[in-house]
PDB file of C-alpha atoms in Angstrom:
ATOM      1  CA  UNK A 125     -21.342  11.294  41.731  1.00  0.00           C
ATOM      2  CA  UNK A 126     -22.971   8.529  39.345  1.00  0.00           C
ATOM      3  CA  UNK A 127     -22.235   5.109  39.759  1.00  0.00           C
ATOM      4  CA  UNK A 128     -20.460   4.881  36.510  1.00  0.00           C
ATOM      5  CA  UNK A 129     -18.005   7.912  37.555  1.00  0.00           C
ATOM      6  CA  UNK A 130     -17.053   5.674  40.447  1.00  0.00           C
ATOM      7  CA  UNK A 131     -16.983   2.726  37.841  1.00  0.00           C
ATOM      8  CA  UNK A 132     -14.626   4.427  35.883  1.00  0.00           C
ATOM      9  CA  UNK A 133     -12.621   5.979  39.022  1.00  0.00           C
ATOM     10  CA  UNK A 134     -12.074   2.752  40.086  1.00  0.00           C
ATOM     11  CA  UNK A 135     -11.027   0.732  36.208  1.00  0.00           C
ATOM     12  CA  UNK A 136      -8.732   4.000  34.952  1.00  0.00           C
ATOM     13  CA  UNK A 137      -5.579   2.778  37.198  1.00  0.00           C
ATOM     14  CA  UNK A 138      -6.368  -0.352  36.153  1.00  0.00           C
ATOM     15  CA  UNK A 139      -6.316  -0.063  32.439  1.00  0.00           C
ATOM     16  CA  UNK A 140      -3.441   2.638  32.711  1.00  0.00           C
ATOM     17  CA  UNK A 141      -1.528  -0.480  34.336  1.00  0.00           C
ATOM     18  CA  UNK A 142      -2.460  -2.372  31.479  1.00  0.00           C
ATOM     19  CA  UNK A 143      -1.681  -0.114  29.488  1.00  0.00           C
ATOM     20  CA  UNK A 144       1.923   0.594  30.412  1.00  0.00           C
ATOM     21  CA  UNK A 145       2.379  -3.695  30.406  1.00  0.00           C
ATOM     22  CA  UNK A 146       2.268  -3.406  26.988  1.00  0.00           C
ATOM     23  CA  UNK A 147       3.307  -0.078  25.700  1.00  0.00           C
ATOM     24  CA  UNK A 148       6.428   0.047  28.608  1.00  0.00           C
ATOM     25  CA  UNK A 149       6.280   3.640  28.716  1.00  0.00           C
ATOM     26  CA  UNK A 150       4.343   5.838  30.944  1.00  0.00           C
ATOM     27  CA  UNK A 151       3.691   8.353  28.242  1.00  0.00           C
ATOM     28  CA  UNK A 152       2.439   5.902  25.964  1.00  0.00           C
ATOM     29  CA  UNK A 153       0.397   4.873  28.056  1.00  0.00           C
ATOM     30  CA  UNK A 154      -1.291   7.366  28.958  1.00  0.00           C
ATOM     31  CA  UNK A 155      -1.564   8.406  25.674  1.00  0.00           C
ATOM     32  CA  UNK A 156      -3.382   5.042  24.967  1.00  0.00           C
ATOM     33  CA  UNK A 157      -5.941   5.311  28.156  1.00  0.00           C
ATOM     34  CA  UNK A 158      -7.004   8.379  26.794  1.00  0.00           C
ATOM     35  CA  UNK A 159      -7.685   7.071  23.552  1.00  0.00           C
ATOM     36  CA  UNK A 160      -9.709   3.723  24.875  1.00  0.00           C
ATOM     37  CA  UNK A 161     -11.584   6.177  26.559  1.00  0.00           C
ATOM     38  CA  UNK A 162     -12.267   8.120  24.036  1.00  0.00           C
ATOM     39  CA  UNK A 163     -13.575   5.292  22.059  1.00  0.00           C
ATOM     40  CA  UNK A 164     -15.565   3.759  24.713  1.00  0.00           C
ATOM     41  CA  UNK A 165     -17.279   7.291  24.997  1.00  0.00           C
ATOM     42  CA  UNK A 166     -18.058   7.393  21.169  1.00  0.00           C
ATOM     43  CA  UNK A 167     -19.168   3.913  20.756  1.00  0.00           C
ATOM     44  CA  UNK A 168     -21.330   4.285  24.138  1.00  0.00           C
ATOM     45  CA  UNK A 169     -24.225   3.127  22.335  1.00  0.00           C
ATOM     46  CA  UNK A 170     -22.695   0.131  21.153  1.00  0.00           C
ATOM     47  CA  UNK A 171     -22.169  -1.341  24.618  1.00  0.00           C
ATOM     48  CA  UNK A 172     -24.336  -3.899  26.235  1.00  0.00           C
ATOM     49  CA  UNK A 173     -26.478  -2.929  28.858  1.00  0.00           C
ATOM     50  CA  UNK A 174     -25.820  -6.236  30.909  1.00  0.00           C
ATOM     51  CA  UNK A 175     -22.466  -6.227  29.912  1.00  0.00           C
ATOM     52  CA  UNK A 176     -19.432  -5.338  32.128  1.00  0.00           C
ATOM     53  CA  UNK A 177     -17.846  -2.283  31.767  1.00  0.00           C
ATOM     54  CA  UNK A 178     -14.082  -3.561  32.862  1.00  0.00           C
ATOM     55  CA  UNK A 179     -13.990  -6.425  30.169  1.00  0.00           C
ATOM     56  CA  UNK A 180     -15.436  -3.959  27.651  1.00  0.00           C
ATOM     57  CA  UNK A 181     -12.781  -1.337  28.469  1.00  0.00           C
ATOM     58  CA  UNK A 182     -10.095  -3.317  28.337  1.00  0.00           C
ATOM     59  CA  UNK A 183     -11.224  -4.998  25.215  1.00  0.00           C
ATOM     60  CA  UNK A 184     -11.029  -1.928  23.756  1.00  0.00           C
ATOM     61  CA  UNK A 185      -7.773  -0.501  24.967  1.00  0.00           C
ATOM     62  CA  UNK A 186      -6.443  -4.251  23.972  1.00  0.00           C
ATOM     63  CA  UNK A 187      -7.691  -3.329  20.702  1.00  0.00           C
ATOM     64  CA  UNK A 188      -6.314  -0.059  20.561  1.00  0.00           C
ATOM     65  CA  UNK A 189      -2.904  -1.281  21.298  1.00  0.00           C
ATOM     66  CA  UNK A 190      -2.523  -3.701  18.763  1.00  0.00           C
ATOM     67  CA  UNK A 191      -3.982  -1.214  15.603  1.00  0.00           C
ATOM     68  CA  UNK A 192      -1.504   1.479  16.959  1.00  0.00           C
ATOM     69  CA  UNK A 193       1.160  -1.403  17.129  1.00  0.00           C
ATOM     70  CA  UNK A 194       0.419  -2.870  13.618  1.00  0.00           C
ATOM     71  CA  UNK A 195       0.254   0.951  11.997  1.00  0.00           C
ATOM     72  CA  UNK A 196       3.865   1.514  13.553  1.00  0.00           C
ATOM     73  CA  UNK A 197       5.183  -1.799  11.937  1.00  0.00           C
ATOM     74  CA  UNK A 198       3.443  -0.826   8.798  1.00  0.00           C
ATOM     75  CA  UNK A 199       4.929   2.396   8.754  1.00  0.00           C
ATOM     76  CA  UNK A 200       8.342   0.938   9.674  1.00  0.00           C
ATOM     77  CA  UNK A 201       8.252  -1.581   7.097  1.00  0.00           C
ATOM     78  CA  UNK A 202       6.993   1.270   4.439  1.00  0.00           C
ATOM     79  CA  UNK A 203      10.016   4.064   5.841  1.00  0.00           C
ATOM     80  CA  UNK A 204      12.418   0.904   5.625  1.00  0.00           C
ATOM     81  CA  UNK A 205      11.030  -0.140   1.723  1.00  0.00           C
ATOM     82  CA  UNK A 206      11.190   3.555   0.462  1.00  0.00           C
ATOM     83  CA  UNK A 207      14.511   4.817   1.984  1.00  0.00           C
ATOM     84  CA  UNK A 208      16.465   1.332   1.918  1.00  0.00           C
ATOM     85  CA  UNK A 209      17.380   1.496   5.414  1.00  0.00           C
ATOM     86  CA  UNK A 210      16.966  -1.292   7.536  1.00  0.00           C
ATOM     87  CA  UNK A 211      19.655  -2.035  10.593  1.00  0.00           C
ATOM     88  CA  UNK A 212      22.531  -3.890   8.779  1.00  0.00           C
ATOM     89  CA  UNK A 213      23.973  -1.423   5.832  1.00  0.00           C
ATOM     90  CA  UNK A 214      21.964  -1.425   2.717  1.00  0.00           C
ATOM     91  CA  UNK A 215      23.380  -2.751  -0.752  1.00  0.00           C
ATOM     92  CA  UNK A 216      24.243  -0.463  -3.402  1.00  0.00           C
ATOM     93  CA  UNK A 217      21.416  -2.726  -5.217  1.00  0.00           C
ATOM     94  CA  UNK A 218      18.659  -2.186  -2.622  1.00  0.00           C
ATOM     95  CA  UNK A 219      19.337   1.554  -2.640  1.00  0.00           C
ATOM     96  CA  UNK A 220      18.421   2.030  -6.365  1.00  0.00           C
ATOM     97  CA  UNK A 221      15.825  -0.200  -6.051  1.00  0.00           C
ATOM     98  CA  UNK A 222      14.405   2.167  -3.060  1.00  0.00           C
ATOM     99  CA  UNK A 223      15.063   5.112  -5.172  1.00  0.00           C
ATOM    100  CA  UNK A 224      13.584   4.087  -8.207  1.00  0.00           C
ATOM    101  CA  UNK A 225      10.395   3.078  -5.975  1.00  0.00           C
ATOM    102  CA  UNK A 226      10.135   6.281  -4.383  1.00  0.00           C
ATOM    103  CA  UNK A 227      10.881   7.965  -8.296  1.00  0.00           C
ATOM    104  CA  UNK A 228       7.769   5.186  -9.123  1.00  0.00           C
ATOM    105  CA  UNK A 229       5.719   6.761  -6.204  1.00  0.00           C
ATOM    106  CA  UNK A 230       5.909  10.561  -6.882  1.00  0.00           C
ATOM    107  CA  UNK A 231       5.045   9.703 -10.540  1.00  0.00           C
ATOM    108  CA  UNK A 232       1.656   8.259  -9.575  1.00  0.00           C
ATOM    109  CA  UNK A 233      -1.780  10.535  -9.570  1.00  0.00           C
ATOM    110  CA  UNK A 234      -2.515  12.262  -6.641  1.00  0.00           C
ATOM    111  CA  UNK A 235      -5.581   9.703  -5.832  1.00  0.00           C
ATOM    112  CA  UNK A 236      -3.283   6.514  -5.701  1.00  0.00           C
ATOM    113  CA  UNK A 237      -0.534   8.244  -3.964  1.00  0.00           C
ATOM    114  CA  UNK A 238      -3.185   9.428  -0.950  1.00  0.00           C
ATOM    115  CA  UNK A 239      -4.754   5.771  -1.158  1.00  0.00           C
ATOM    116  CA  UNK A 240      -1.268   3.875  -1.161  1.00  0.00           C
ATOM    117  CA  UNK A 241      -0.566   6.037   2.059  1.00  0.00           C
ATOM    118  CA  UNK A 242      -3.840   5.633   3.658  1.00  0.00           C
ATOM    119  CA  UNK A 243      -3.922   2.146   3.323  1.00  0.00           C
ATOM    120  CA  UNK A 244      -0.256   0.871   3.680  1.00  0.00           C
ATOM    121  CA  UNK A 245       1.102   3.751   6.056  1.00  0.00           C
ATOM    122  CA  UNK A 246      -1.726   4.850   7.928  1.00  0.00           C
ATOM    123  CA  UNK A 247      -2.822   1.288   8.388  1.00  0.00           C
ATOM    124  CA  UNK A 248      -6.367   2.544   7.925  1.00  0.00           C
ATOM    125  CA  UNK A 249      -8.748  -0.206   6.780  1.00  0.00           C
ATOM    126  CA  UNK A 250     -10.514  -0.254   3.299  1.00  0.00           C
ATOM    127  CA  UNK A 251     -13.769   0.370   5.432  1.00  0.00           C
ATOM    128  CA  UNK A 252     -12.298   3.614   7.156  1.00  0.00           C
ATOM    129  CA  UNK A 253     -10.917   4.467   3.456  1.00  0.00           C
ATOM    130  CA  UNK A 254     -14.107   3.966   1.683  1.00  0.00           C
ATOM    131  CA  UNK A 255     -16.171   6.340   4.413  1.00  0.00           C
ATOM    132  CA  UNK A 256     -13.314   9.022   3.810  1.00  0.00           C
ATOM    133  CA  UNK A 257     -13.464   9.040   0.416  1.00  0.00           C
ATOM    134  CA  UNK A 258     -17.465   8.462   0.204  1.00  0.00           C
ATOM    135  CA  UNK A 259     -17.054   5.329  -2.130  1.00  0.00           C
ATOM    136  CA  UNK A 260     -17.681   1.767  -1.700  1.00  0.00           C
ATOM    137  CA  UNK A 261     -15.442  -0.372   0.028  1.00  0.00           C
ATOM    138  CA  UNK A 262     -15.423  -2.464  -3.221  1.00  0.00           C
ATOM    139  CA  UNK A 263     -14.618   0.801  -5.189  1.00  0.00           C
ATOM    140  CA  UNK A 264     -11.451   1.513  -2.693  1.00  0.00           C
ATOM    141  CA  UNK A 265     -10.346  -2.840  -3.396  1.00  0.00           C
ATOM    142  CA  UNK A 266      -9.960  -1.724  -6.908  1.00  0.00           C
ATOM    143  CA  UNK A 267      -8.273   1.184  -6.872  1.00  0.00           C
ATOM    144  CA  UNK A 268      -6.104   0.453  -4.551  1.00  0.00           C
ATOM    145  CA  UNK A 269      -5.196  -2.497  -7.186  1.00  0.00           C
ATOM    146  CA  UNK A 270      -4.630  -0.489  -9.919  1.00  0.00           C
ATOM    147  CA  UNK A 271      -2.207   1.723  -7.919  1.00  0.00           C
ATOM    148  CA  UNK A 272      -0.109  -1.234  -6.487  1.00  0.00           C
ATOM    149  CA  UNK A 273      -0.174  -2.278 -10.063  1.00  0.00           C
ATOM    150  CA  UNK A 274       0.825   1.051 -11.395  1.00  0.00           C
ATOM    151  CA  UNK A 275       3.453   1.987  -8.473  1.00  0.00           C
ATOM    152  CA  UNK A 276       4.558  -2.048  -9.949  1.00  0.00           C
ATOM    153  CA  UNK A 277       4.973  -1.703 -13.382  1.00  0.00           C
ATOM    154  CA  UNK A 278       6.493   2.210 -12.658  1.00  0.00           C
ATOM    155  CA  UNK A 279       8.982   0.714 -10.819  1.00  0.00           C
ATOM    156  CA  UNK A 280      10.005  -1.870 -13.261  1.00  0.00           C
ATOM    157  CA  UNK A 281      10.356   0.919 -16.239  1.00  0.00           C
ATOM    158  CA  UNK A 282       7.297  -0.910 -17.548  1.00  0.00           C
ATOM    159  CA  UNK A 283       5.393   2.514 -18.260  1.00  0.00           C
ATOM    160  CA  UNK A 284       6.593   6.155 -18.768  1.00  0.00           C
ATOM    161  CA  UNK A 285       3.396   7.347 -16.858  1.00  0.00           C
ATOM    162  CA  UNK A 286       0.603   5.873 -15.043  1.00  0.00           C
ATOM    163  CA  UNK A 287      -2.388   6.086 -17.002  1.00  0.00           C
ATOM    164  CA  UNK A 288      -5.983   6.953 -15.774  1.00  0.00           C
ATOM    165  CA  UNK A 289      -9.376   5.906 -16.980  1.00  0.00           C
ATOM    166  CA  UNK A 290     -12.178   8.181 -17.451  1.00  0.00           C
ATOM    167  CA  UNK A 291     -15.172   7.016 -15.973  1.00  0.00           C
ATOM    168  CA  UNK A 292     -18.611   8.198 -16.637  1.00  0.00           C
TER     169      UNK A 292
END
């Protein structure tokens, strides 16, 4: 067995001990170990030679825990915006305003739809957007303001339809 199979023998209890600190759930956690880990084993390359391999994999699984944990507020906070509910009962007013957004959304093109999700949903950065659709990340800024603006001026009865420019 290599020395960094007994490295690694020795930090997985630890980080899955971490890891259930700050999930509080077994599941998650585990769920969240194997994830670091996978990670760590992708960005391999990345690491430090002199560096140590516990602060690095906990760094990581830190790191993992808060993106997951921000994506599940940012999800929340979307679910709660597009179907009005939120824990007290929701006004008749912030209903229709929930419904008409929603009405706003479907309206919009494909593209800004899929970017409005990726971004605000998923929680995936405009970096991680810009590789997936093969643009710059400059290129994914502005879109992604032109569909806010759009999904905006939809939902205040501003336009009948979103309109798209043809670029060249």
């Amino acid at each position: 067995m290599s020395e960094f199979d007994e490295q690694l023998r020795e930090i997985i209890p630890r980080l899955r001990r971490f890891a259930v600190s700050l999930t509080r759930n077994s599941s998650s956690a585990d769920d969240l170990v194997q994830a670091s880990l996978e990670r760590a084993l992708s960005a391999w390359g990345e690491k430090r030679a002199d560096g140590d391999l516990r602060a690095w994999l906990f760094s990581i699984l830190y790191r993992q825990f808060l993106d997951a944990h921000r994506r599940s507020r940012r999800y929340a906070r979307m679910l709660e915006f597009f179907t009005g509910r939120d824990d007290a009962e929701p006004s008749v007013e912030r209903t229709v305003i929930a419904q008409s957004t929603l009405q706003a959304f479907d309206r919009l093109p494909t593209e800004q739809r899929a970017l409005l999700l990726m971004v605000s949903v998923e929680g995936l950065t405009y970096k991680e957007v810009a590789e997936i659709l093969d643009v710059p990340t400059g290129t994914v800024m502005s879109r992604l303001s032109r569909a806010r603006q759009a999904l905006r001026q939809l939902s205040d009865g501003e336009i009948s339809s979103p309109s798209l420019r043809i670029l060249k």
